[in-house]
Coordinates of C-alpha atoms in Angstrom, one line a residue:
M16 CA -6.8 52.2 -11.1
D17 CA -4.8 49.0 -10.5
Y18 CA -3.9 46.5 -13.2
I19 CA -4.5 43.0 -11.9
V20 CA -2.3 40.6 -13.9
F21 CA -3.4 37.1 -13.0
D22 CA -2.9 33.5 -14.0
L23 CA -4.8 30.3 -13.2
E24 CA -3.8 26.7 -13.1
W25 CA -6.5 24.0 -13.3
N26 CA -7.1 20.3 -13.4
Q27 CA -9.5 18.2 -15.5
C28 CA -11.1 14.9 -15.3
P29 CA -8.5 12.2 -15.1
N30 CA -10.8 9.6 -16.6
G31 CA -11.5 11.3 -19.9
K32 CA -13.9 13.9 -21.3
D33 CA -16.9 11.6 -21.4
K34 CA -16.8 11.4 -17.6
E35 CA -16.2 15.0 -16.8
N36 CA -18.6 17.3 -15.0
K37 CA -20.2 19.2 -17.9
H38 CA -20.6 22.2 -15.6
L39 CA -16.9 22.3 -14.7
P40 CA -14.6 20.8 -17.2
F41 CA -11.6 22.7 -15.7
E42 CA -11.3 23.0 -11.9
I43 CA -9.0 25.8 -10.7
I44 CA -6.4 24.6 -8.3
E45 CA -4.1 27.7 -8.1
I46 CA -4.5 31.5 -8.5
G47 CA -1.5 33.8 -8.8
A48 CA -1.6 37.5 -9.4
V49 CA 0.5 40.6 -9.5
K50 CA -0.9 44.1 -8.9
L51 CA 0.4 47.0 -10.9
N52 CA -0.4 50.6 -10.0
E53 CA -1.6 53.2 -12.5
N54 CA 2.0 53.7 -13.6
R55 CA 2.4 50.0 -14.1
E56 CA 4.8 49.5 -11.2
T57 CA 4.5 46.4 -9.2
S58 CA 2.9 47.0 -5.8
Q59 CA 1.6 43.6 -4.5
R60 CA 1.4 39.9 -5.1
F61 CA -1.3 37.3 -4.5
H62 CA -1.2 33.5 -4.3
R63 CA -3.6 30.7 -3.3
I64 CA -3.5 26.9 -3.8
I65 CA -7.0 25.5 -3.9
K66 CA -7.9 22.1 -2.7
P67 CA -9.7 20.2 -5.6
V68 CA -13.1 18.7 -4.8
V69 CA -14.6 17.8 -8.2
Y70 CA -11.4 16.1 -9.7
E71 CA -9.4 15.0 -6.6
Q72 CA -7.1 12.9 -8.7
M73 CA -4.7 14.9 -11.0
H74 CA -4.9 14.4 -14.8
F75 CA -1.6 13.0 -15.9
R76 CA -0.9 15.9 -18.2
T77 CA -1.7 18.4 -15.5
Q78 CA 0.7 16.7 -13.2
E79 CA 3.4 16.7 -15.8
I80 CA 3.0 20.5 -16.5
I81 CA 2.1 22.1 -13.2
R82 CA 4.0 19.9 -10.7
I83 CA 2.0 20.6 -7.5
D84 CA 2.4 17.9 -5.1
K85 CA -0.7 16.1 -3.5
E86 CA 0.1 17.3 0.0
S87 CA 0.1 21.0 -1.0
L88 CA -3.2 20.5 -2.8
N89 CA -4.8 18.8 0.3
Q90 CA -3.7 21.7 2.4
G91 CA -5.2 24.3 0.0
V92 CA -8.2 26.4 0.7
T93 CA -11.6 26.1 -0.9
F94 CA -12.4 27.9 -4.2
P95 CA -15.1 30.1 -2.6
S96 CA -12.7 31.2 0.0
A97 CA -9.8 31.9 -2.4
L98 CA -12.2 33.8 -4.8
R99 CA -13.4 36.1 -2.1
D100 CA -9.8 36.8 -0.9
F101 CA -8.7 37.4 -4.5
L102 CA -11.6 39.9 -5.3
E103 CA -11.1 41.7 -2.0
W104 CA -7.3 41.9 -2.8
C105 CA -8.1 43.2 -6.3
G106 CA -10.1 46.1 -5.0
P107 CA -13.1 47.9 -6.5
D108 CA -11.2 49.7 -9.4
A109 CA -9.3 46.8 -10.9
C110 CA -8.6 46.1 -14.5
F111 CA -7.8 42.5 -15.4
C112 CA -4.9 41.4 -17.5
T113 CA -4.1 37.9 -18.6
W114 CA -2.0 35.8 -21.1
G115 CA -4.7 34.8 -23.6
A116 CA -8.4 34.8 -23.1
M117 CA -9.1 31.5 -21.4
D118 CA -8.3 32.3 -17.8
L119 CA -11.0 34.9 -17.3
T120 CA -13.6 32.6 -18.9
E121 CA -12.6 29.7 -16.7
L122 CA -12.6 31.9 -13.6
Q123 CA -16.2 32.9 -14.3
R124 CA -17.2 29.3 -15.0
N125 CA -15.8 28.2 -11.6
M126 CA -17.5 31.2 -10.0
K127 CA -20.8 30.1 -11.5
F128 CA -20.3 26.5 -10.4
Y129 CA -20.0 27.7 -6.8
G130 CA -22.8 30.3 -7.1
Q131 CA -20.5 33.4 -6.9
L132 CA -20.8 34.8 -10.5
E133 CA -22.7 37.8 -9.2
L134 CA -19.5 39.0 -7.6
L135 CA -18.1 39.9 -11.0
E136 CA -20.1 42.0 -13.4
G137 CA -19.9 41.1 -17.0
P138 CA -19.2 41.2 -19.9
V139 CA -15.7 41.9 -18.6
R140 CA -13.3 44.2 -20.4
F141 CA -9.7 43.2 -20.0
F142 CA -6.3 43.3 -21.5
D143 CA -5.1 40.2 -23.4
V144 CA -1.3 40.5 -23.0
Q145 CA -0.7 37.6 -25.5
K146 CA -2.6 39.6 -28.2
L147 CA -0.9 42.9 -27.2
F148 CA 2.5 41.3 -27.5
S149 CA 1.7 40.1 -31.0
I150 CA 0.4 43.6 -32.0
S151 CA 3.5 45.4 -30.5
Y152 CA 6.3 43.0 -31.6
E153 CA 4.9 40.7 -34.3
D154 CA 2.2 40.6 -37.0
G155 CA -0.8 41.0 -34.7
K156 CA -2.1 37.6 -35.7
S157 CA 0.3 35.1 -34.1
R158 CA -0.2 33.9 -30.6
K159 CA 3.0 32.8 -29.0
S160 CA 3.7 31.1 -25.8
L161 CA 4.5 33.1 -22.6
E162 CA 8.0 31.7 -22.5
Y163 CA 8.6 32.7 -26.1
A164 CA 7.6 36.3 -25.3
T165 CA 9.7 36.3 -22.1
D166 CA 12.8 35.3 -24.0
Y167 CA 12.0 37.6 -26.9
L168 CA 12.0 40.6 -24.5
E169 CA 15.1 39.2 -22.6
I170 CA 13.2 39.1 -19.3
P171 CA 15.3 37.3 -16.6
K172 CA 13.8 33.9 -15.8
G173 CA 14.1 33.0 -12.2
E174 CA 11.0 30.8 -11.6
D175 CA 9.6 27.8 -13.6
F176 CA 6.7 28.5 -15.9
H177 CA 3.3 26.9 -15.4
R178 CA 2.9 28.0 -11.9
A179 CA 0.3 30.6 -11.4
L180 CA 2.3 33.3 -9.5
A181 CA 5.4 32.9 -11.7
D182 CA 3.4 33.1 -15.0
A183 CA 1.5 36.1 -13.6
F184 CA 4.9 37.8 -12.9
Y185 CA 6.2 37.1 -16.4
T186 CA 3.0 38.4 -17.9
S187 CA 3.2 41.5 -15.8
E188 CA 6.8 42.2 -17.0
I189 CA 5.7 41.9 -20.6
L190 CA 2.9 44.2 -20.0
K191 CA 5.3 46.8 -18.7
R192 CA 7.0 46.7 -22.1
I193 CA 3.8 47.5 -24.1
S194 CA 2.8 51.1 -24.7
A195 CA -0.3 52.5 -23.0
D196 CA -1.6 53.6 -26.4
C197 CA -1.4 50.1 -27.8
M198 CA -3.2 48.7 -24.6
W199 CA -6.1 51.0 -24.6
A200 CA -6.6 50.9 -28.4
N201 CA -6.8 47.1 -28.3
F202 CA -8.6 46.1 -25.1
S203 CA -10.5 42.8 -25.1
L204 CA -14.0 41.8 -24.1
D205 CA -14.9 38.5 -22.3
T206 CA -18.4 37.5 -23.2
Y207 CA -18.9 34.5 -20.8
Q208 CA -21.6 36.7 -19.2
N209 CA -23.1 37.5 -22.6
P210 CA -25.9 40.0 -23.5
K211 CA -29.4 38.5 -22.9
K212 CA -31.6 41.1 -24.6
K213 CA -31.6 43.6 -27.3
S214 CA -30.9 46.6 -25.0
E215 CA -27.7 44.8 -23.7
E216 CA -26.2 44.2 -27.1
I217 CA -22.6 45.6 -27.5
H218 CA -21.0 47.7 -30.3
I219 CA -17.3 48.6 -29.9
V220 CA -15.4 50.6 -32.5
Y221 CA -11.7 50.0 -32.6
E222 CA -9.2 51.8 -34.8
K223 CA -9.3 49.2 -37.6
Y224 CA -12.5 47.3 -37.0
E225 CA -15.9 47.2 -35.2
K226 CA -17.1 44.4 -32.9
Y227 CA -20.8 43.6 -32.2
V228 CA -22.0 41.2 -29.6
S229 CA -25.6 40.1 -30.0
R230 CA -28.4 39.1 -27.6
E231 CA -29.3 35.4 -27.3
F232 CA -31.2 33.3 -30.0
R233 CA -32.6 29.9 -29.8
T234 CA -30.8 28.7 -32.9
K235 CA -28.1 29.8 -35.4
E236 CA -30.8 30.0 -38.0
D237 CA -32.7 32.4 -35.8
A238 CA -29.6 34.6 -35.4
M239 CA -29.0 34.8 -39.1
K240 CA -32.5 36.1 -39.6
D241 CA -31.9 39.1 -37.4
R242 CA -31.3 42.4 -39.4
E243 CA -28.7 43.7 -37.0
V244 CA -26.7 40.4 -37.1
V245 CA -26.5 40.4 -40.9
S246 CA -26.1 44.2 -41.4
T247 CA -22.9 45.7 -42.9
R248 CA -22.5 49.3 -41.9
C249 CA -19.2 51.1 -42.5
F250 CA -17.9 51.7 -38.9
V251 CA -16.0 54.8 -40.1
C252 CA -18.8 56.8 -41.6
G253 CA -21.9 54.8 -40.3
K254 CA -23.3 54.5 -43.8
S255 CA -24.7 51.1 -45.0
A256 CA -22.1 49.1 -47.1
K257 CA -23.5 47.2 -50.0
K258 CA -22.8 43.5 -49.9
K259 CA -20.8 42.2 -52.8
I260 CA -20.8 38.7 -51.4
R261 CA -23.6 37.7 -49.0
W262 CA -23.0 35.9 -45.8
F263 CA -21.9 32.3 -46.3
S264 CA -20.5 29.6 -44.0
M265 CA -17.6 27.2 -44.5
N266 CA -18.5 25.4 -41.3
T267 CA -21.1 25.5 -38.6
K268 CA -19.5 28.2 -36.5
N269 CA -18.1 30.9 -38.8
H270 CA -19.8 33.0 -41.6
F271 CA -18.1 35.5 -43.9
C272 CA -19.2 38.3 -46.2
L273 CA -17.8 41.1 -48.4
A274 CA -19.3 44.5 -48.6
I275 CA -18.2 47.9 -50.0
C276 CA -18.5 51.4 -48.7
P277 CA -18.5 54.1 -51.5
E278 CA -16.2 56.2 -49.4
H279 CA -13.9 53.8 -47.5
G280 CA -13.8 50.8 -49.7
Y281 CA -14.1 47.1 -48.9
L282 CA -15.3 45.7 -45.6
K283 CA -14.8 42.0 -44.7
G284 CA -17.3 40.6 -42.2
K285 CA -17.0 37.6 -40.0
I286 CA -19.7 36.1 -37.7
R287 CA -18.8 33.7 -35.0
M288 CA -21.5 31.6 -33.5
K289 CA -21.1 31.2 -29.7
K290 CA -22.9 28.8 -27.4
T291 CA -23.9 29.6 -23.8
D292 CA -23.7 27.1 -21.0
D293 CA -27.5 26.8 -21.4
G294 CA -27.4 25.9 -25.0
M295 CA -28.5 29.4 -26.3
T296 CA -26.7 31.0 -29.3
Y297 CA -25.2 34.5 -29.6
V298 CA -23.1 36.2 -32.2
V299 CA -19.8 38.0 -32.3
K300 CA -19.5 39.9 -35.5
T301 CA -16.5 41.9 -36.7
L302 CA -16.3 44.2 -39.6
K303 CA -12.9 45.3 -40.9
L304 CA -11.6 47.5 -43.6
T305 CA -9.8 45.5 -46.2
D306 CA -8.0 45.7 -49.5
E307 CA -8.4 44.1 -53.0
D308 CA -6.1 41.2 -52.1
E309 CA -8.2 40.1 -49.1
A310 CA -11.4 40.7 -51.1
K311 CA -10.0 38.3 -53.7
M312 CA -9.4 35.6 -51.0
I313 CA -13.0 35.9 -49.8
R314 CA -14.2 35.5 -53.4
E315 CA -12.0 32.4 -53.8
K316 CA -13.3 31.0 -50.5
R317 CA -16.9 31.5 -51.6
E318 CA -16.1 29.9 -55.0
L319 CA -14.5 26.9 -53.3
L320 CA -17.7 26.5 -51.2
R321 CA -19.8 26.5 -54.4
R322 CA -17.6 23.9 -56.0
K323 CA -17.9 21.6 -52.9
R324 CA -21.7 21.9 -52.9
K325 CA -21.8 21.2 -56.6
V326 CA -19.8 18.0 -56.2
K327 CA -22.0 16.9 -53.3
R328 CA -25.2 17.5 -55.4
H329 CA -23.8 15.4 -58.3
Q330 CA -22.7 12.6 -55.8
G331 CA -26.1 12.5 -54.4
K332 CA -27.9 11.8 -57.8

């Protein structure tokens, strides 16, 4: 197995979000990648500059950050050609690694735009090196910049950041400094190609929590009526955990609950509502073991919501 550590640079509509192509908000203009063998030793590198066709003019912020000149872009290859070269270079037994979760999503969105999405089977398991760095060296929750992590680990800096191959190189060097146990215990799942039906739904049990990815629903309300979506089973013993605080929402995207397992204690639940490109809804639910302090925070959050609703009711009278 090879580890493919890749980075993308992209452009966006220079005339504002209201004039962007809704099917392609970010157009990839550069792919850079480093291949590591099973021992995480560098074996090969890959680089392509891609000629933009949707947003031919560079967004001012993209130009400031990436600094690719117009001549280089005009001499670039097409995205379909670059994508085929990249996947052929990756090989059939490749495991993707990125800094953060966005690159893999935008790669697939660009593939879909050009009718190439069938070349990559999803949902895609991958290693989010930004998350792994946080788990290994910080609190597991923070998400620091690539340059911060590079400096923290005292990795020599020879190339400028915000170019695809350079960023892929720095990411690969950080990955080499993360234990294999940490990597495999905390792999990530990209759900751009989300489950469509019940038989495709995903349950993943990690060391400290469980993740569930549902099939598609027409609305958020339909999703919250589904028994599996709102269930709270203890992922350690598999027994049903009684809800102490039923699912509630502080906004339109996230729902929370608190349950208790007689054997393993409190479980905090979080449901994130996700939208597909076609306007359908699916759910990503996590259930984590927690303690009395976090249980108290969930109770306080629920009480705050009740107070806000009470104030609104009085204002409406």
